[in-house]
PDB file of C-alpha atoms in Angstrom:
ATOM      1  CA  UNK H1183      69.836 124.100 104.446  1.00 95.00           C
ATOM      2  CA  UNK H1184      67.456 123.520 107.349  1.00 97.00           C
ATOM      3  CA  UNK H1185      65.166 120.489 107.222  1.00 97.00           C
ATOM      4  CA  UNK H1186      61.728 121.732 108.323  1.00 97.00           C
ATOM      5  CA  UNK H1187      58.584 119.816 109.228  1.00 94.00           C
ATOM      6  CA  UNK H1188      56.238 122.759 109.695  1.00 93.00           C
ATOM      7  CA  UNK H1189      56.144 126.532 110.052  1.00 95.00           C
ATOM      8  CA  UNK H1190      53.547 128.642 111.843  1.00 93.00           C
ATOM      9  CA  UNK H1191      54.039 132.340 111.258  1.00 95.00           C
ATOM     10  CA  UNK H1192      52.146 133.340 114.374  1.00 93.00           C
ATOM     11  CA  UNK H1193      50.917 131.375 117.357  1.00 92.00           C
ATOM     12  CA  UNK H1194      50.279 132.263 120.980  1.00 87.00           C
ATOM     13  CA  UNK H1195      50.650 128.794 122.535  1.00 90.00           C
ATOM     14  CA  UNK H1196      54.319 127.952 121.915  1.00 92.00           C
ATOM     15  CA  UNK H1197      56.050 130.316 124.321  1.00 93.00           C
ATOM     16  CA  UNK H1198      55.750 133.864 125.644  1.00 94.00           C
ATOM     17  CA  UNK H1199      53.699 136.225 123.513  1.00 93.00           C
ATOM     18  CA  UNK H1200      52.938 135.708 119.838  1.00 95.00           C
ATOM     19  CA  UNK H1201      55.685 133.706 118.160  1.00 97.00           C
ATOM     20  CA  UNK H1202      56.916 132.489 114.786  1.00 98.00           C
ATOM     21  CA  UNK H1203      57.424 128.732 115.182  1.00 97.00           C
ATOM     22  CA  UNK H1204      59.626 126.358 113.253  1.00 98.00           C
ATOM     23  CA  UNK H1205      59.285 122.600 113.754  1.00 96.00           C
ATOM     24  CA  UNK H1206      62.451 120.984 112.439  1.00 97.00           C
ATOM     25  CA  UNK H1207      62.503 117.525 110.872  1.00 97.00           C
ATOM     26  CA  UNK H1208      64.565 114.744 112.434  1.00 96.00           C
ATOM     27  CA  UNK H1209      64.984 113.385 115.951  1.00 95.00           C
ATOM     28  CA  UNK H1210      67.024 110.517 117.393  1.00 92.00           C
ATOM     29  CA  UNK H1211      65.398 110.552 120.837  1.00 89.00           C
ATOM     30  CA  UNK H1212      62.128 108.721 120.018  1.00 90.00           C
ATOM     31  CA  UNK H1213      60.577 109.330 123.432  1.00 86.00           C
ATOM     32  CA  UNK H1214      57.812 106.907 124.387  1.00 83.00           C
ATOM     33  CA  UNK H1215      54.498 108.718 124.114  1.00 78.00           C
ATOM     34  CA  UNK H1216      55.899 111.474 121.912  1.00 80.00           C
ATOM     35  CA  UNK H1217      53.140 113.467 120.215  1.00 76.00           C
ATOM     36  CA  UNK H1218      55.284 114.465 117.256  1.00 81.00           C
ATOM     37  CA  UNK H1219      56.394 111.171 115.733  1.00 84.00           C
ATOM     38  CA  UNK H1220      55.986 112.596 112.238  1.00 86.00           C
ATOM     39  CA  UNK H1221      59.038 114.757 112.954  1.00 91.00           C
ATOM     40  CA  UNK H1222      61.342 111.814 113.771  1.00 92.00           C
ATOM     41  CA  UNK H1223      62.573 110.789 110.317  1.00 93.00           C
ATOM     42  CA  UNK H1224      65.505 112.682 108.858  1.00 93.00           C
ATOM     43  CA  UNK H1225      65.736 114.212 105.406  1.00 92.00           C
ATOM     44  CA  UNK H1226      62.061 114.185 104.472  1.00 93.00           C
ATOM     45  CA  UNK H1227      61.064 117.728 105.389  1.00 92.00           C
ATOM     46  CA  UNK H1228      60.992 120.899 103.338  1.00 95.00           C
ATOM     47  CA  UNK H1229      64.404 122.492 102.872  1.00 97.00           C
ATOM     48  CA  UNK H1230      64.909 126.176 103.640  1.00 98.00           C
ATOM     49  CA  UNK H1231      68.036 128.279 103.680  1.00 98.00           C
ATOM     50  CA  UNK H1232      68.841 130.415 106.707  1.00 98.00           C
ATOM     51  CA  UNK H1233      68.275 133.478 104.532  1.00 97.00           C
ATOM     52  CA  UNK H1234      64.843 132.322 103.385  1.00 97.00           C
ATOM     53  CA  UNK H1235      63.669 131.630 106.915  1.00 98.00           C
ATOM     54  CA  UNK H1236      65.034 134.921 108.194  1.00 98.00           C
ATOM     55  CA  UNK H1237      63.205 136.780 105.451  1.00 98.00           C
ATOM     56  CA  UNK H1238      59.950 135.065 106.428  1.00 98.00           C
ATOM     57  CA  UNK H1239      60.516 135.907 110.091  1.00 98.00           C
ATOM     58  CA  UNK H1240      61.311 139.560 109.423  1.00 98.00           C
ATOM     59  CA  UNK H1241      58.119 139.898 107.403  1.00 97.00           C
ATOM     60  CA  UNK H1242      56.305 139.090 110.663  1.00 97.00           C
ATOM     61  CA  UNK H1243      58.593 141.127 112.925  1.00 97.00           C
ATOM     62  CA  UNK H1244      55.982 143.722 113.884  1.00 96.00           C
ATOM     63  CA  UNK H1245      53.494 141.011 114.852  1.00 96.00           C
ATOM     64  CA  UNK H1246      55.651 138.695 116.961  1.00 98.00           C
ATOM     65  CA  UNK H1247      57.707 138.700 120.149  1.00 97.00           C
ATOM     66  CA  UNK H1248      60.125 136.054 119.010  1.00 98.00           C
ATOM     67  CA  UNK H1249      60.809 132.708 117.410  1.00 98.00           C
ATOM     68  CA  UNK H1250      60.373 129.215 118.836  1.00 98.00           C
ATOM     69  CA  UNK H1251      62.276 126.155 117.597  1.00 98.00           C
ATOM     70  CA  UNK H1252      60.652 122.773 118.184  1.00 95.00           C
ATOM     71  CA  UNK H1253      60.932 119.379 116.668  1.00 90.00           C
ATOM     72  CA  UNK H1254      62.032 117.012 115.884  1.00 93.00           C
ATOM     73  CA  UNK H1255      65.249 117.896 117.637  1.00 97.00           C
ATOM     74  CA  UNK H1256      66.640 121.372 116.937  1.00 98.00           C
ATOM     75  CA  UNK H1257      70.122 120.484 118.166  1.00 98.00           C
ATOM     76  CA  UNK H1258      70.498 117.950 115.360  1.00 97.00           C
ATOM     77  CA  UNK H1259      70.759 121.017 113.113  1.00 97.00           C
ATOM     78  CA  UNK H1260      72.665 123.181 115.571  1.00 98.00           C
ATOM     79  CA  UNK H1261      75.012 124.902 113.101  1.00 98.00           C
ATOM     80  CA  UNK H1262      72.284 126.217 110.817  1.00 98.00           C
ATOM     81  CA  UNK H1263      69.926 127.123 113.652  1.00 98.00           C
ATOM     82  CA  UNK H1264      72.714 128.878 115.565  1.00 98.00           C
ATOM     83  CA  UNK H1265      73.243 131.124 112.558  1.00 98.00           C
ATOM     84  CA  UNK H1266      69.527 131.777 112.186  1.00 98.00           C
ATOM     85  CA  UNK H1267      69.111 132.435 115.917  1.00 98.00           C
ATOM     86  CA  UNK H1268      71.956 134.954 115.854  1.00 98.00           C
ATOM     87  CA  UNK H1269      70.244 136.910 113.092  1.00 98.00           C
ATOM     88  CA  UNK H1270      66.908 136.700 114.908  1.00 98.00           C
ATOM     89  CA  UNK H1271      68.357 138.168 118.090  1.00 98.00           C
ATOM     90  CA  UNK H1272      70.223 140.880 116.185  1.00 97.00           C
ATOM     91  CA  UNK H1273      66.808 142.002 114.943  1.00 97.00           C
ATOM     92  CA  UNK H1274      65.435 142.405 118.460  1.00 97.00           C
ATOM     93  CA  UNK H1275      63.423 139.186 118.684  1.00 98.00           C
ATOM     94  CA  UNK H1276      63.690 136.525 121.368  1.00 98.00           C
ATOM     95  CA  UNK H1277      64.572 132.873 120.832  1.00 98.00           C
ATOM     96  CA  UNK H1278      62.989 129.919 122.620  1.00 98.00           C
ATOM     97  CA  UNK H1279      64.115 126.377 121.917  1.00 98.00           C
ATOM     98  CA  UNK H1280      62.731 122.993 122.976  1.00 97.00           C
ATOM     99  CA  UNK H1281      65.158 120.089 123.161  1.00 97.00           C
ATOM    100  CA  UNK H1282      64.948 116.444 124.158  1.00 95.00           C
ATOM    101  CA  UNK H1283      68.465 116.662 125.553  1.00 96.00           C
ATOM    102  CA  UNK H1284      69.216 117.947 129.029  1.00 97.00           C
ATOM    103  CA  UNK H1285      71.105 121.197 129.420  1.00 98.00           C
ATOM    104  CA  UNK H1286      73.984 119.260 130.983  1.00 97.00           C
ATOM    105  CA  UNK H1287      74.176 116.947 127.974  1.00 97.00           C
ATOM    106  CA  UNK H1288      74.361 119.930 125.659  1.00 97.00           C
ATOM    107  CA  UNK H1289      77.043 121.632 127.748  1.00 96.00           C
ATOM    108  CA  UNK H1290      79.167 118.487 127.597  1.00 96.00           C
ATOM    109  CA  UNK H1291      78.810 118.242 123.813  1.00 94.00           C
ATOM    110  CA  UNK H1292      82.110 119.119 122.155  1.00 88.00           C
ATOM    111  CA  UNK H1293      80.587 120.368 118.904  1.00 93.00           C
ATOM    112  CA  UNK H1294      81.242 124.081 118.468  1.00 96.00           C
ATOM    113  CA  UNK H1295      77.852 124.580 116.849  1.00 97.00           C
ATOM    114  CA  UNK H1296      76.014 123.364 119.955  1.00 97.00           C
ATOM    115  CA  UNK H1297      77.707 125.994 122.095  1.00 97.00           C
ATOM    116  CA  UNK H1298      77.025 128.648 119.476  1.00 97.00           C
ATOM    117  CA  UNK H1299      73.365 127.706 119.349  1.00 98.00           C
ATOM    118  CA  UNK H1300      73.073 127.822 123.150  1.00 98.00           C
ATOM    119  CA  UNK H1301      74.691 131.245 123.052  1.00 98.00           C
ATOM    120  CA  UNK H1302      71.826 132.590 120.961  1.00 98.00           C
ATOM    121  CA  UNK H1303      68.900 131.153 122.922  1.00 98.00           C
ATOM    122  CA  UNK H1304      67.035 133.131 125.570  1.00 98.00           C
ATOM    123  CA  UNK H1305      64.894 130.341 126.998  1.00 98.00           C
ATOM    124  CA  UNK H1306      65.751 126.653 126.650  1.00 98.00           C
ATOM    125  CA  UNK H1307      63.151 124.066 127.615  1.00 97.00           C
ATOM    126  CA  UNK H1308      65.065 120.837 128.094  1.00 97.00           C
ATOM    127  CA  UNK H1309      64.379 117.157 128.571  1.00 95.00           C
ATOM    128  CA  UNK H1310      62.481 114.605 126.549  1.00 91.00           C
ATOM    129  CA  UNK H1311      58.855 113.800 127.241  1.00 89.00           C
ATOM    130  CA  UNK H1312      58.556 111.117 129.936  1.00 88.00           C
ATOM    131  CA  UNK H1313      55.197 109.397 129.852  1.00 86.00           C
ATOM    132  CA  UNK H1314      55.305 108.285 133.484  1.00 88.00           C
ATOM    133  CA  UNK H1315      55.838 111.912 134.531  1.00 91.00           C
ATOM    134  CA  UNK H1316      52.918 113.304 132.539  1.00 88.00           C
ATOM    135  CA  UNK H1317      52.112 116.742 133.920  1.00 87.00           C
ATOM    136  CA  UNK H1318      50.318 119.664 132.287  1.00 86.00           C
ATOM    137  CA  UNK H1319      50.467 122.029 135.260  1.00 85.00           C
ATOM    138  CA  UNK H1320      53.162 124.230 133.710  1.00 90.00           C
ATOM    139  CA  UNK H1321      53.048 126.111 130.411  1.00 91.00           C
ATOM    140  CA  UNK H1322      54.352 124.529 127.184  1.00 91.00           C
ATOM    141  CA  UNK H1323      55.609 121.266 128.736  1.00 90.00           C
ATOM    142  CA  UNK H1324      54.025 117.830 129.111  1.00 86.00           C
ATOM    143  CA  UNK H1325      56.093 116.081 131.789  1.00 90.00           C
ATOM    144  CA  UNK H1326      57.496 117.126 135.139  1.00 93.00           C
ATOM    145  CA  UNK H1327      61.133 116.398 134.252  1.00 95.00           C
ATOM    146  CA  UNK H1328      61.279 119.172 131.672  1.00 95.00           C
ATOM    147  CA  UNK H1329      62.935 122.378 132.814  1.00 97.00           C
ATOM    148  CA  UNK H1330      63.029 126.052 131.942  1.00 97.00           C
ATOM    149  CA  UNK H1331      66.649 127.158 131.502  1.00 97.00           C
ATOM    150  CA  UNK H1332      66.942 130.940 131.360  1.00 97.00           C
ATOM    151  CA  UNK H1333      70.077 131.633 129.325  1.00 98.00           C
ATOM    152  CA  UNK H1334      69.611 135.412 129.222  1.00 97.00           C
ATOM    153  CA  UNK H1335      67.644 137.897 131.309  1.00 96.00           C
ATOM    154  CA  UNK H1336      64.961 138.246 128.611  1.00 96.00           C
ATOM    155  CA  UNK H1337      62.673 135.875 130.518  1.00 95.00           C
ATOM    156  CA  UNK H1338      62.425 134.669 134.101  1.00 93.00           C
ATOM    157  CA  UNK H1339      60.121 132.591 136.266  1.00 89.00           C
ATOM    158  CA  UNK H1340      57.837 135.585 136.798  1.00 86.00           C
ATOM    159  CA  UNK H1341      57.075 135.665 133.067  1.00 82.00           C
ATOM    160  CA  UNK H1342      55.723 132.116 133.226  1.00 85.00           C
ATOM    161  CA  UNK H1343      53.047 132.696 135.863  1.00 81.00           C
ATOM    162  CA  UNK H1344      50.639 134.390 133.445  1.00 83.00           C
ATOM    163  CA  UNK H1345      50.677 131.534 130.925  1.00 82.00           C
ATOM    164  CA  UNK H1346      48.759 128.275 130.898  1.00 79.00           C
ATOM    165  CA  UNK H1347      48.806 125.350 128.516  1.00 69.00           C
ATOM    166  CA  UNK H1348      46.495 125.893 125.570  1.00 69.00           C
ATOM    167  CA  UNK H1349      45.980 124.477 122.119  1.00 68.00           C
ATOM    168  CA  UNK H1350      45.168 126.051 118.778  1.00 65.00           C
ATOM    169  CA  UNK H1351      43.266 124.365 115.965  1.00 64.00           C
ATOM    170  CA  UNK H1352      43.391 125.342 112.306  1.00 67.00           C
ATOM    171  CA  UNK H1353      41.839 123.989 109.152  1.00 69.00           C
ATOM    172  CA  UNK H1354      44.494 123.643 106.458  1.00 66.00           C
ATOM    173  CA  UNK H1355      43.959 124.491 102.825  1.00 68.00           C
ATOM    174  CA  UNK H1356      43.308 120.830 102.022  1.00 70.00           C
ATOM    175  CA  UNK H1357      40.749 120.468 104.801  1.00 65.00           C
ATOM    176  CA  UNK H1358      42.900 118.803 107.469  1.00 68.00           C
ATOM    177  CA  UNK H1359      42.557 119.749 111.116  1.00 66.00           C
ATOM    178  CA  UNK H1360      45.931 120.839 112.514  1.00 70.00           C
ATOM    179  CA  UNK H1361      46.442 121.201 116.247  1.00 71.00           C
ATOM    180  CA  UNK H1362      49.394 122.721 118.084  1.00 67.00           C
ATOM    181  CA  UNK H1363      50.173 123.739 121.627  1.00 64.00           C
ATOM    182  CA  UNK H1364      50.219 121.595 124.745  1.00 63.00           C
ATOM    183  CA  UNK H1365      47.339 119.557 126.122  1.00 54.00           C
ATOM    184  CA  UNK H1366      46.089 116.042 126.691  1.00 53.00           C
ATOM    185  CA  UNK H1367      45.791 115.064 123.049  1.00 51.00           C
ATOM    186  CA  UNK H1368      44.365 111.650 123.881  1.00 54.00           C
ATOM    187  CA  UNK H1369      41.496 113.326 125.721  1.00 52.00           C
ATOM    188  CA  UNK H1370      41.051 115.849 122.923  1.00 52.00           C
ATOM    189  CA  UNK H1371      40.699 113.033 120.408  1.00 53.00           C
ATOM    190  CA  UNK H1372      38.090 111.328 122.564  1.00 50.00           C
ATOM    191  CA  UNK H1373      36.085 114.486 123.226  1.00 52.00           C
ATOM    192  CA  UNK H1374      35.938 115.546 119.607  1.00 50.00           C
ATOM    193  CA  UNK H1375      35.905 112.064 118.052  1.00 50.00           C
ATOM    194  CA  UNK H1376      38.932 113.062 116.001  1.00 50.00           C
ATOM    195  CA  UNK H1377      41.793 111.108 114.596  1.00 48.00           C
ATOM    196  CA  UNK H1378      44.509 113.763 114.696  1.00 46.00           C
ATOM    197  CA  UNK H1379      47.350 111.448 113.628  1.00 46.00           C
ATOM    198  CA  UNK H1380      49.631 113.184 111.172  1.00 43.00           C
ATOM    199  CA  UNK H1381      47.772 116.462 111.585  1.00 45.00           C
ATOM    200  CA  UNK H1382      49.104 116.924 115.089  1.00 44.00           C
ATOM    201  CA  UNK H1383      52.282 118.983 115.152  1.00 46.00           C
ATOM    202  CA  UNK H1384      53.114 118.696 118.825  1.00 43.00           C
TER     203      UNK H1384
END
Protein backbone atom coordinates (compact mmCIF):
# COMPACT_ATOMS: atom_id res chain seq x y z
CA UNK A 1 0.00 0.00 0.00
CA UNK A 2 1.11 3.56 -0.73
CA UNK A 3 0.73 6.16 2.02
CA UNK A 4 -0.73 9.26 0.33
CA UNK A 5 -1.15 12.80 1.61
CA UNK A 6 -3.04 14.26 -1.34
CA UNK A 7 -4.04 13.57 -4.93
CA UNK A 8 -4.78 16.10 -7.66
CA UNK A 9 -6.15 14.48 -10.79
CA UNK A 10 -5.13 17.35 -13.03
CA UNK A 11 -2.88 20.33 -12.49
CA UNK A 12 -0.73 22.43 -14.79
CA UNK A 13 1.79 23.75 -12.25
CA UNK A 14 3.61 20.60 -11.11
CA UNK A 15 5.65 19.75 -14.20
CA UNK A 16 5.35 19.77 -17.98
CA UNK A 17 1.82 19.85 -19.33
CA UNK A 18 -1.26 18.79 -17.39
CA UNK A 19 -0.38 16.17 -14.79
CA UNK A 20 -1.90 13.79 -12.27
CA UNK A 21 -0.10 14.49 -8.99
CA UNK A 22 0.40 12.29 -5.97
CA UNK A 23 1.82 13.76 -2.75
CA UNK A 24 3.08 10.87 -0.64
CA UNK A 25 3.02 10.92 3.16
CA UNK A 26 6.26 10.66 5.12
CA UNK A 27 9.64 12.39 4.94
CA UNK A 28 12.80 12.11 7.04
CA UNK A 29 14.54 15.16 5.55
CA UNK A 30 12.70 17.93 7.45
CA UNK A 31 14.27 20.76 5.46
CA UNK A 32 14.26 24.14 7.20
CA UNK A 33 11.64 26.32 5.55
CA UNK A 34 9.82 23.38 3.98
CA UNK A 35 6.35 24.34 2.76
CA UNK A 36 4.94 20.85 3.12
CA UNK A 37 5.45 19.99 6.79
CA UNK A 38 2.07 18.25 6.90
CA UNK A 39 3.61 15.52 4.73
CA UNK A 40 6.46 14.74 7.15
CA UNK A 41 4.82 12.26 9.53
CA UNK A 42 4.70 8.63 8.49
CA UNK A 43 1.68 6.35 8.51
CA UNK A 44 -1.06 8.96 8.80
CA UNK A 45 -2.05 9.36 5.16
CA UNK A 46 -4.69 7.62 3.10
CA UNK A 47 -3.69 4.15 1.94
CA UNK A 48 -4.01 3.19 -1.72
CA UNK A 49 -2.94 0.08 -3.56
CA UNK A 50 -0.86 0.38 -6.72
CA UNK A 51 -3.84 -0.99 -8.64
CA UNK A 52 -6.24 1.59 -7.23
CA UNK A 53 -3.95 4.49 -8.07
CA UNK A 54 -3.28 3.16 -11.55
CA UNK A 55 -7.00 2.87 -12.19
CA UNK A 56 -7.49 6.49 -11.12
CA UNK A 57 -4.63 7.62 -13.37
CA UNK A 58 -5.89 5.72 -16.40
CA UNK A 59 -9.31 7.30 -15.99
CA UNK A 60 -7.55 10.62 -16.63
CA UNK A 61 -5.21 9.32 -19.34
CA UNK A 62 -6.75 11.33 -22.18
CA UNK A 63 -6.50 14.55 -20.18
CA UNK A 64 -2.94 14.37 -18.86
CA UNK A 65 0.64 14.23 -20.10
CA UNK A 66 1.96 12.31 -17.14
CA UNK A 67 2.19 11.78 -13.42
CA UNK A 68 4.18 13.72 -10.82
CA UNK A 69 5.27 12.28 -7.47
CA UNK A 70 5.92 14.76 -4.67
CA UNK A 71 6.01 14.63 -0.95
CA UNK A 72 6.78 13.91 1.57
CA UNK A 73 9.62 11.88 0.15
CA UNK A 74 8.72 9.51 -2.70
CA UNK A 75 11.87 7.43 -2.28
CA UNK A 76 10.75 6.36 1.19
CA UNK A 77 8.17 4.28 -0.69
CA UNK A 78 10.41 3.36 -3.60
CA UNK A 79 9.25 -0.24 -4.10
CA UNK A 80 5.56 0.58 -4.45
CA UNK A 81 6.14 3.72 -6.51
CA UNK A 82 8.58 1.90 -8.80
CA UNK A 83 5.84 -0.58 -9.61
CA UNK A 84 3.29 2.17 -10.17
CA UNK A 85 5.71 4.19 -12.30
CA UNK A 86 6.42 1.16 -14.49
CA UNK A 87 2.72 0.74 -15.20
CA UNK A 88 2.34 4.47 -15.85
CA UNK A 89 5.11 4.47 -18.44
CA UNK A 90 3.79 1.30 -20.09
CA UNK A 91 0.59 3.25 -20.71
CA UNK A 92 2.41 6.03 -22.55
CA UNK A 93 2.51 8.62 -19.77
CA UNK A 94 5.58 10.38 -18.42
CA UNK A 95 6.84 10.29 -14.85
CA UNK A 96 8.30 13.23 -12.93
CA UNK A 97 9.53 12.83 -9.37
CA UNK A 98 10.68 15.34 -6.76
CA UNK A 99 13.10 14.13 -4.11
CA UNK A 100 14.93 15.71 -1.19
CA UNK A 101 17.87 13.41 -1.85
CA UNK A 102 20.54 14.18 -4.42
CA UNK A 103 20.83 11.99 -7.48
CA UNK A 104 24.25 10.84 -6.26
CA UNK A 105 22.79 9.77 -2.92
CA UNK A 106 20.15 7.73 -4.69
CA UNK A 107 22.68 6.11 -7.01
CA UNK A 108 24.76 5.05 -4.02
CA UNK A 109 21.73 3.54 -2.26
CA UNK A 110 21.99 -0.25 -2.29
CA UNK A 111 18.25 -0.90 -2.15
CA UNK A 112 17.07 -2.58 -5.34
CA UNK A 113 13.80 -0.68 -5.24
CA UNK A 114 15.56 2.69 -5.45
CA UNK A 115 17.29 1.68 -8.67
CA UNK A 116 14.04 0.30 -10.05
CA UNK A 117 12.23 3.52 -9.25
CA UNK A 118 14.95 5.61 -10.91
CA UNK A 119 14.66 3.36 -13.95
CA UNK A 120 11.04 4.38 -14.41
CA UNK A 121 11.39 8.15 -13.99
CA UNK A 122 11.76 10.51 -16.93
CA UNK A 123 12.58 13.70 -15.04
CA UNK A 124 13.98 13.73 -11.50
CA UNK A 125 14.13 17.02 -9.61
CA UNK A 126 16.60 16.46 -6.80
CA UNK A 127 17.78 18.18 -3.66
CA UNK A 128 16.00 19.40 -0.57
CA UNK A 129 14.80 22.96 -0.22
CA UNK A 130 17.57 25.21 1.12
CA UNK A 131 16.21 28.40 2.62
CA UNK A 132 19.42 30.37 2.16
CA UNK A 133 19.35 29.55 -1.57
CA UNK A 134 15.75 30.65 -2.12
CA UNK A 135 15.25 31.15 -5.84
CA UNK A 136 12.06 31.11 -7.90
CA UNK A 137 13.66 31.87 -11.26
CA UNK A 138 13.24 28.31 -12.56
CA UNK A 139 10.04 26.31 -12.93
CA UNK A 140 8.79 24.02 -10.13
CA UNK A 141 11.73 24.55 -7.75
CA UNK A 142 12.26 26.91 -4.82
CA UNK A 143 16.03 26.94 -4.25
CA UNK A 144 19.04 27.17 -6.52
CA UNK A 145 20.60 23.88 -5.38
CA UNK A 146 17.80 21.79 -6.86
CA UNK A 147 18.55 20.18 -10.20
CA UNK A 148 16.74 18.76 -13.19
CA UNK A 149 18.04 15.25 -13.91
CA UNK A 150 16.87 13.99 -17.30
CA UNK A 151 16.81 10.21 -17.00
CA UNK A 152 15.25 9.60 -20.42
CA UNK A 153 14.96 11.65 -23.60
CA UNK A 154 11.29 12.47 -22.91
CA UNK A 155 12.26 15.91 -21.59
CA UNK A 156 15.27 18.18 -21.96
CA UNK A 157 16.34 21.69 -21.01
CA UNK A 158 14.52 23.11 -24.03
CA UNK A 159 11.20 21.89 -22.61
CA UNK A 160 11.73 23.97 -19.48
CA UNK A 161 12.09 27.36 -21.16
CA UNK A 162 8.36 27.75 -21.80
CA UNK A 163 7.37 27.19 -18.17
CA UNK A 164 7.34 29.58 -15.24
CA UNK A 165 6.49 29.10 -11.60
CA UNK A 166 2.77 29.43 -10.97
CA UNK A 167 0.30 28.51 -8.28
CA UNK A 168 -3.23 27.15 -8.38
CA UNK A 169 -5.90 27.76 -5.76
CA UNK A 170 -8.95 25.61 -5.16
CA UNK A 171 -11.80 25.68 -2.69
CA UNK A 172 -12.29 22.23 -1.19
CA UNK A 173 -15.65 20.67 -0.50
CA UNK A 174 -15.44 21.73 3.15
CA UNK A 175 -14.60 25.32 2.27
CA UNK A 176 -10.82 25.26 2.77
CA UNK A 177 -8.52 27.11 0.41
CA UNK A 178 -5.93 24.72 -1.05
CA UNK A 179 -2.90 26.04 -2.89
CA UNK A 180 -0.35 24.11 -4.93
CA UNK A 181 2.47 24.96 -7.28
CA UNK A 182 5.59 26.99 -6.59
CA UNK A 183 5.72 30.58 -5.38
CA UNK A 184 6.60 32.77 -2.44
CA UNK A 185 3.96 31.47 -0.08
CA UNK A 186 4.92 33.92 2.66
CA UNK A 187 4.20 36.80 0.29
CA UNK A 188 0.99 35.16 -0.89
CA UNK A 189 -0.22 34.91 2.69
CA UNK A 190 0.55 38.58 3.29
CA UNK A 191 -1.08 39.79 0.08
CA UNK A 192 -4.28 37.86 0.58
CA UNK A 193 -4.37 37.99 4.39
CA UNK A 194 -4.59 34.20 4.41
CA UNK A 195 -3.46 31.61 6.85
CA UNK A 196 -2.75 28.74 4.47
CA UNK A 197 -1.25 26.42 7.11
CA UNK A 198 -2.44 22.87 6.60
CA UNK A 199 -4.21 23.81 3.38
CA UNK A 200 -0.93 24.32 1.57
CA UNK A 201 0.20 21.19 -0.24
CA UNK A 202 3.57 22.38 -1.44
